[in-house]
N, C-alpha and C. Protein backbone atom coordinates (compact mmCIF):
# COMPACT_ATOMS: atom_id res chain seq x y z
N MET A 1 25.18 67.90 133.34
CA MET A 1 23.62 68.27 133.48
C MET A 1 23.01 69.90 132.86
N GLN A 2 21.94 69.98 132.41
CA GLN A 2 21.73 71.12 131.59
C GLN A 2 20.02 71.07 130.93
N THR A 3 19.71 72.27 131.88
CA THR A 3 18.23 72.22 131.49
C THR A 3 18.15 72.96 130.40
N VAL A 4 17.30 72.93 129.24
CA VAL A 4 16.81 74.01 128.07
C VAL A 4 15.54 73.74 128.20
N LYS A 5 15.27 75.46 128.12
CA LYS A 5 14.01 75.80 127.70
C LYS A 5 13.21 75.96 126.13
N HIS A 6 12.01 75.36 126.22
CA HIS A 6 11.45 75.22 125.00
C HIS A 6 9.61 76.05 124.95
N PRO A 7 9.37 76.91 123.87
CA PRO A 7 8.67 76.86 123.85
C PRO A 7 7.37 75.44 124.02
N TYR A 8 6.02 75.90 125.18
CA TYR A 8 5.21 74.65 124.64
C TYR A 8 3.60 75.40 124.10
N GLU A 9 3.69 76.15 124.84
CA GLU A 9 2.25 76.26 123.96
C GLU A 9 1.95 77.99 124.60
N LEU A 10 0.48 78.47 123.46
CA LEU A 10 0.59 79.78 123.41
C LEU A 10 -1.29 80.03 123.80
N LEU A 11 -1.81 80.22 124.73
CA LEU A 11 -2.98 80.01 125.19
C LEU A 11 -3.21 81.85 124.87
N VAL A 12 -4.54 81.69 123.85
CA VAL A 12 -4.92 83.39 123.58
C VAL A 12 -6.63 83.31 123.46
N ARG A 13 -7.21 84.32 124.35
CA ARG A 13 -8.56 84.39 124.32
C ARG A 13 -9.37 85.83 123.73
N TRP A 14 -10.45 85.68 123.05
CA TRP A 14 -10.89 86.52 122.79
C TRP A 14 -12.44 86.58 123.51
N ASP A 15 -13.21 87.87 123.86
CA ASP A 15 -14.40 87.77 124.05
C ASP A 15 -15.38 87.49 123.26
N GLN A 16 -16.80 87.65 123.94
CA GLN A 16 -17.84 87.26 122.87
C GLN A 16 -18.02 87.92 121.45
N SER A 17 -17.32 89.62 121.14
CA SER A 17 -17.28 90.31 120.22
C SER A 17 -16.12 90.14 119.77
N GLY A 18 -15.46 89.35 120.08
CA GLY A 18 -14.20 88.76 119.09
C GLY A 18 -13.04 89.95 119.48
N ALA A 19 -12.96 90.47 120.62
CA ALA A 19 -11.76 91.41 120.56
C ALA A 19 -10.94 90.56 121.59
N LEU A 20 -9.61 90.90 121.62
CA LEU A 20 -8.81 90.36 122.11
C LEU A 20 -9.06 90.41 123.69
N GLN A 21 -8.51 89.16 124.51
CA GLN A 21 -9.15 89.22 125.91
C GLN A 21 -7.85 89.30 126.96
N GLY A 22 -7.23 87.99 126.53
CA GLY A 22 -6.02 87.41 127.39
C GLY A 22 -5.13 86.59 126.36
N ALA A 23 -3.80 86.70 127.09
CA ALA A 23 -3.25 85.49 126.40
C ALA A 23 -1.89 85.30 127.32
N HIS A 24 -1.41 83.80 127.70
CA HIS A 24 -0.51 83.73 128.29
C HIS A 24 0.46 82.46 127.54
N VAL A 25 1.71 82.49 128.17
CA VAL A 25 2.61 81.73 127.22
C VAL A 25 3.02 80.44 128.62
N GLN A 26 3.40 78.91 127.91
CA GLN A 26 3.94 78.40 128.86
C GLN A 26 5.40 77.46 128.13
N TYR A 27 6.09 77.34 128.90
CA TYR A 27 7.49 76.85 128.49
C TYR A 27 7.86 75.18 128.83
N ARG A 28 8.11 74.20 128.14
CA ARG A 28 8.78 72.93 128.59
C ARG A 28 10.15 72.89 129.00
N TYR A 29 10.65 72.84 130.12
CA TYR A 29 11.78 72.58 130.22
C TYR A 29 12.23 71.07 130.41
N VAL A 30 13.13 70.76 129.62
CA VAL A 30 14.03 69.28 129.29
C VAL A 30 15.30 69.48 130.59
N ILE A 31 15.58 68.56 130.96
CA ILE A 31 16.71 68.81 131.82
C ILE A 31 17.57 67.21 131.14
N ARG A 32 18.55 67.39 130.56
CA ARG A 32 19.65 66.61 130.06
C ARG A 32 20.76 66.38 130.59
N ASP A 33 21.01 65.16 130.60
CA ASP A 33 22.60 64.94 130.96
C ASP A 33 23.55 64.37 129.81
N GLY A 34 23.76 65.11 128.95
CA GLY A 34 24.63 64.90 127.70
C GLY A 34 23.63 64.66 126.64
N GLU A 35 23.59 63.63 126.00
CA GLU A 35 22.51 63.35 125.30
C GLU A 35 20.94 62.71 125.92
N ASP A 36 20.88 62.41 126.91
CA ASP A 36 19.83 61.39 127.86
C ASP A 36 19.34 62.67 128.28
N VAL A 37 18.07 62.42 127.88
CA VAL A 37 16.62 63.04 129.06
C VAL A 37 16.49 62.78 130.37
N ILE A 38 16.81 63.14 131.16
CA ILE A 38 16.75 62.52 132.56
C ILE A 38 14.90 62.81 132.97
N GLY A 39 14.61 64.52 132.44
CA GLY A 39 13.65 64.88 133.44
C GLY A 39 12.64 66.35 132.12
N GLU A 40 11.65 66.12 132.66
CA GLU A 40 10.76 67.01 131.64
C GLU A 40 9.63 67.60 132.62
N THR A 41 9.39 69.31 132.11
CA THR A 41 8.27 69.65 133.27
C THR A 41 7.96 70.58 132.29
N ILE A 42 6.40 71.36 132.56
CA ILE A 42 5.84 72.45 132.03
C ILE A 42 5.52 73.13 132.57
N GLY A 43 5.87 74.39 132.40
CA GLY A 43 5.79 75.63 133.20
C GLY A 43 4.48 76.27 133.43
N GLN A 44 4.57 77.05 134.71
CA GLN A 44 3.16 77.81 134.56
C GLN A 44 2.65 78.66 133.47
N ALA A 45 1.41 78.96 133.37
CA ALA A 45 1.14 80.04 132.03
C ALA A 45 1.45 80.98 132.43
N LEU A 46 2.23 82.08 132.27
CA LEU A 46 2.30 83.26 132.31
C LEU A 46 1.79 84.48 131.18
N PRO A 47 0.97 85.56 132.04
CA PRO A 47 0.38 86.18 130.94
C PRO A 47 1.76 86.71 130.06
N LEU A 48 1.05 87.12 128.75
CA LEU A 48 2.06 87.13 127.91
C LEU A 48 2.36 88.42 127.44
N THR A 49 3.86 88.72 127.69
CA THR A 49 3.91 90.21 126.95
C THR A 49 4.85 89.90 125.87
N LEU A 50 5.91 90.92 124.94
CA LEU A 50 6.39 90.68 124.09
C LEU A 50 7.81 90.28 124.62
N GLU A 51 8.17 90.55 125.83
CA GLU A 51 9.26 89.99 126.23
C GLU A 51 9.36 88.45 126.95
N ALA A 52 7.75 87.99 127.32
CA ALA A 52 7.57 86.78 127.92
C ALA A 52 7.61 85.79 126.55
N ALA A 53 6.94 86.20 125.62
CA ALA A 53 6.80 85.91 124.40
C ALA A 53 8.14 85.25 123.46
N ASP A 54 9.51 85.53 124.10
CA ASP A 54 10.77 85.52 123.74
C ASP A 54 10.92 83.85 122.82
N GLY A 55 10.59 83.65 121.96
CA GLY A 55 10.81 82.01 121.26
C GLY A 55 9.37 81.61 120.69
N PHE A 56 8.85 82.30 120.81
CA PHE A 56 7.39 81.62 120.35
C PHE A 56 7.07 83.08 118.76
N PRO A 57 6.55 82.24 118.10
CA PRO A 57 6.96 83.05 116.73
C PRO A 57 5.58 83.53 116.49
N LEU A 58 5.27 84.89 117.62
CA LEU A 58 4.29 85.63 117.11
C LEU A 58 3.57 86.06 115.88
N GLY A 59 4.54 86.46 115.26
CA GLY A 59 4.16 87.04 113.61
C GLY A 59 3.61 85.68 112.71
N ASP A 60 3.81 84.51 113.40
CA ASP A 60 3.33 83.24 112.28
C ASP A 60 1.97 83.08 112.86
N LEU A 61 1.45 83.16 113.96
CA LEU A 61 0.13 83.28 114.83
C LEU A 61 -1.02 84.13 114.79
N LEU A 62 -0.34 85.36 115.36
CA LEU A 62 -1.02 86.32 115.17
C LEU A 62 -0.93 87.79 113.94
N SER A 63 -1.84 88.32 113.65
CA SER A 63 -1.90 89.58 112.89
C SER A 63 -1.35 90.28 113.78
N GLN A 64 -0.44 91.39 112.77
CA GLN A 64 -0.16 92.83 113.51
C GLN A 64 -0.83 93.49 114.46
N VAL A 65 -2.46 93.36 113.77
CA VAL A 65 -3.33 93.79 114.73
C VAL A 65 -3.57 93.56 116.33
N GLN A 66 -3.11 92.11 116.15
CA GLN A 66 -3.90 91.36 117.50
C GLN A 66 -2.02 91.87 118.31
N ILE A 67 -1.11 91.71 117.76
CA ILE A 67 0.19 91.80 118.37
C ILE A 67 0.44 92.96 119.03
N ASP A 68 -0.30 94.30 118.38
CA ASP A 68 -0.10 95.56 118.80
C ASP A 68 -1.28 95.66 119.92
N ALA A 69 -2.60 95.32 120.07
CA ALA A 69 -3.28 94.81 121.05
C ALA A 69 -3.03 94.51 122.15
N LEU A 70 -1.71 93.06 121.86
CA LEU A 70 -1.56 92.93 123.29
C LEU A 70 -0.54 93.64 123.61
N THR A 71 0.43 94.85 123.08
CA THR A 71 1.42 95.54 123.77
C THR A 71 0.60 96.35 124.16
N GLY A 72 -0.76 96.83 123.80
CA GLY A 72 -1.34 98.25 124.14
C GLY A 72 -1.92 97.38 125.31
N MET A 73 -2.67 96.68 125.58
CA MET A 73 -3.23 95.77 126.75
C MET A 73 -1.85 95.71 127.81
N ALA A 74 -0.91 95.10 127.55
CA ALA A 74 0.27 95.28 128.82
C ALA A 74 1.09 96.58 129.31
N ALA A 75 0.54 97.43 128.10
CA ALA A 75 0.82 98.77 129.19
C ALA A 75 -0.13 100.00 129.64
N ALA A 76 -1.36 99.16 129.15
CA ALA A 76 -2.62 99.68 129.65
C ALA A 76 -2.35 99.21 131.30
N VAL A 77 -2.19 97.85 131.29
CA VAL A 77 -1.97 97.18 132.61
C VAL A 77 -1.05 97.83 133.81
N ALA A 78 0.14 97.97 132.92
CA ALA A 78 1.24 98.74 133.75
C ALA A 78 0.66 100.41 134.07
N ALA A 79 -0.22 100.80 133.14
CA ALA A 79 -0.43 102.23 133.44
C ALA A 79 -1.67 102.58 134.49
N ARG A 80 -2.30 101.02 134.54
CA ARG A 80 -3.22 100.82 135.28
C ARG A 80 -2.71 100.64 136.96
N ASP A 81 -1.60 99.64 137.28
CA ASP A 81 -1.02 99.45 138.12
C ASP A 81 -0.15 100.39 138.95
N THR A 82 0.43 101.26 138.29
CA THR A 82 1.04 102.90 138.74
C THR A 82 0.06 103.44 138.89
N ALA A 83 -0.95 103.58 138.53
CA ALA A 83 -1.93 104.60 139.05
C ALA A 83 -2.74 104.33 140.18
N LEU A 84 -2.77 102.77 140.81
CA LEU A 84 -3.17 102.42 141.67
C LEU A 84 -2.31 102.43 142.64
N ALA A 85 -1.03 102.06 142.54
CA ALA A 85 -0.09 102.37 143.56
C ALA A 85 -0.25 103.89 144.18
N ARG A 86 -0.44 104.86 143.04
CA ARG A 86 -0.40 106.02 143.44
C ARG A 86 -1.05 106.46 144.32
N VAL A 87 -2.57 105.85 143.84
CA VAL A 87 -3.64 106.16 144.57
C VAL A 87 -3.92 105.79 146.13
N ALA A 88 -2.99 104.69 146.40
CA ALA A 88 -2.56 103.83 147.62
C ALA A 88 -2.00 105.15 148.44
N GLU A 89 -1.09 105.28 147.51
CA GLU A 89 0.38 106.38 148.45
C GLU A 89 -0.60 107.62 149.11
N LEU A 90 -1.56 108.27 148.40
CA LEU A 90 -2.33 109.15 148.34
C LEU A 90 -3.56 109.24 149.61
N GLU A 91 -3.96 107.86 149.32
CA GLU A 91 -5.17 107.63 150.58
C GLU A 91 -4.17 107.63 151.78
N ALA A 92 -2.92 106.90 151.98
CA ALA A 92 -2.51 106.55 153.35
C ALA A 92 -1.80 107.93 153.70
N LEU A 93 -1.42 108.74 152.83
CA LEU A 93 -1.15 110.47 153.33
C LEU A 93 -2.34 111.10 153.55
N LEU A 94 -3.74 110.97 153.06
CA LEU A 94 -4.95 111.39 153.68
C LEU A 94 -4.88 110.97 154.66
N ASP A 95 -5.13 109.79 155.01
CA ASP A 95 -5.49 109.15 156.09
C ASP A 95 -4.36 109.55 157.48
N ALA A 96 -3.05 109.92 157.02
CA ALA A 96 -2.13 110.68 158.37
C ALA A 96 -2.34 112.05 158.29
N VAL A 97 -2.46 112.96 157.38
CA VAL A 97 -3.17 114.07 157.49
C VAL A 97 -4.56 114.13 158.22
N GLN A 98 -5.68 113.40 158.13
CA GLN A 98 -6.53 113.32 158.90
C GLN A 98 -6.31 112.80 160.73
N SER A 99 -5.84 111.95 160.60
CA SER A 99 -5.31 111.74 162.39
C SER A 99 -4.48 112.45 162.90
N ALA A 100 -3.83 113.07 162.20
CA ALA A 100 -2.89 114.63 162.53
C ALA A 100 -3.82 115.20 163.24
N ALA A 101 -4.98 115.83 162.21
CA ALA A 101 -5.76 116.40 162.77
C ALA A 101 -6.77 116.55 163.82
N MET A 102 -7.14 115.11 163.93
CA MET A 102 -8.02 114.85 164.91
C MET A 102 -7.26 115.32 166.35
N ALA A 103 -5.97 114.72 166.00
CA ALA A 103 -5.10 114.79 167.36
C ALA A 103 -5.35 115.94 168.00
N ASP A 104 -4.91 116.68 167.07
CA ASP A 104 -5.07 118.42 167.38
C ASP A 104 -6.10 119.06 168.14
């Protein structure tokens, strides 16, 4: 038995001004027993990153500007998440310092 992953759907949205807003990918999983197909499922939509889009012909669907925008968006989201994690760490440290100061 073997499960094969195939590209299924590329979902891309633009906002009211025509700027790229977001994109997701989905894959179809086909379960085979030899030549016989015994099952098939559609995976959940995942945020598009260039790594997640493996197997999707993005160059045939999007302009290089749009591909660059997706790459930039993914980098911005990663930077935001890193900054938010650091803010949470600093807030926890500040809370600990304030609690220690009140205990004195």
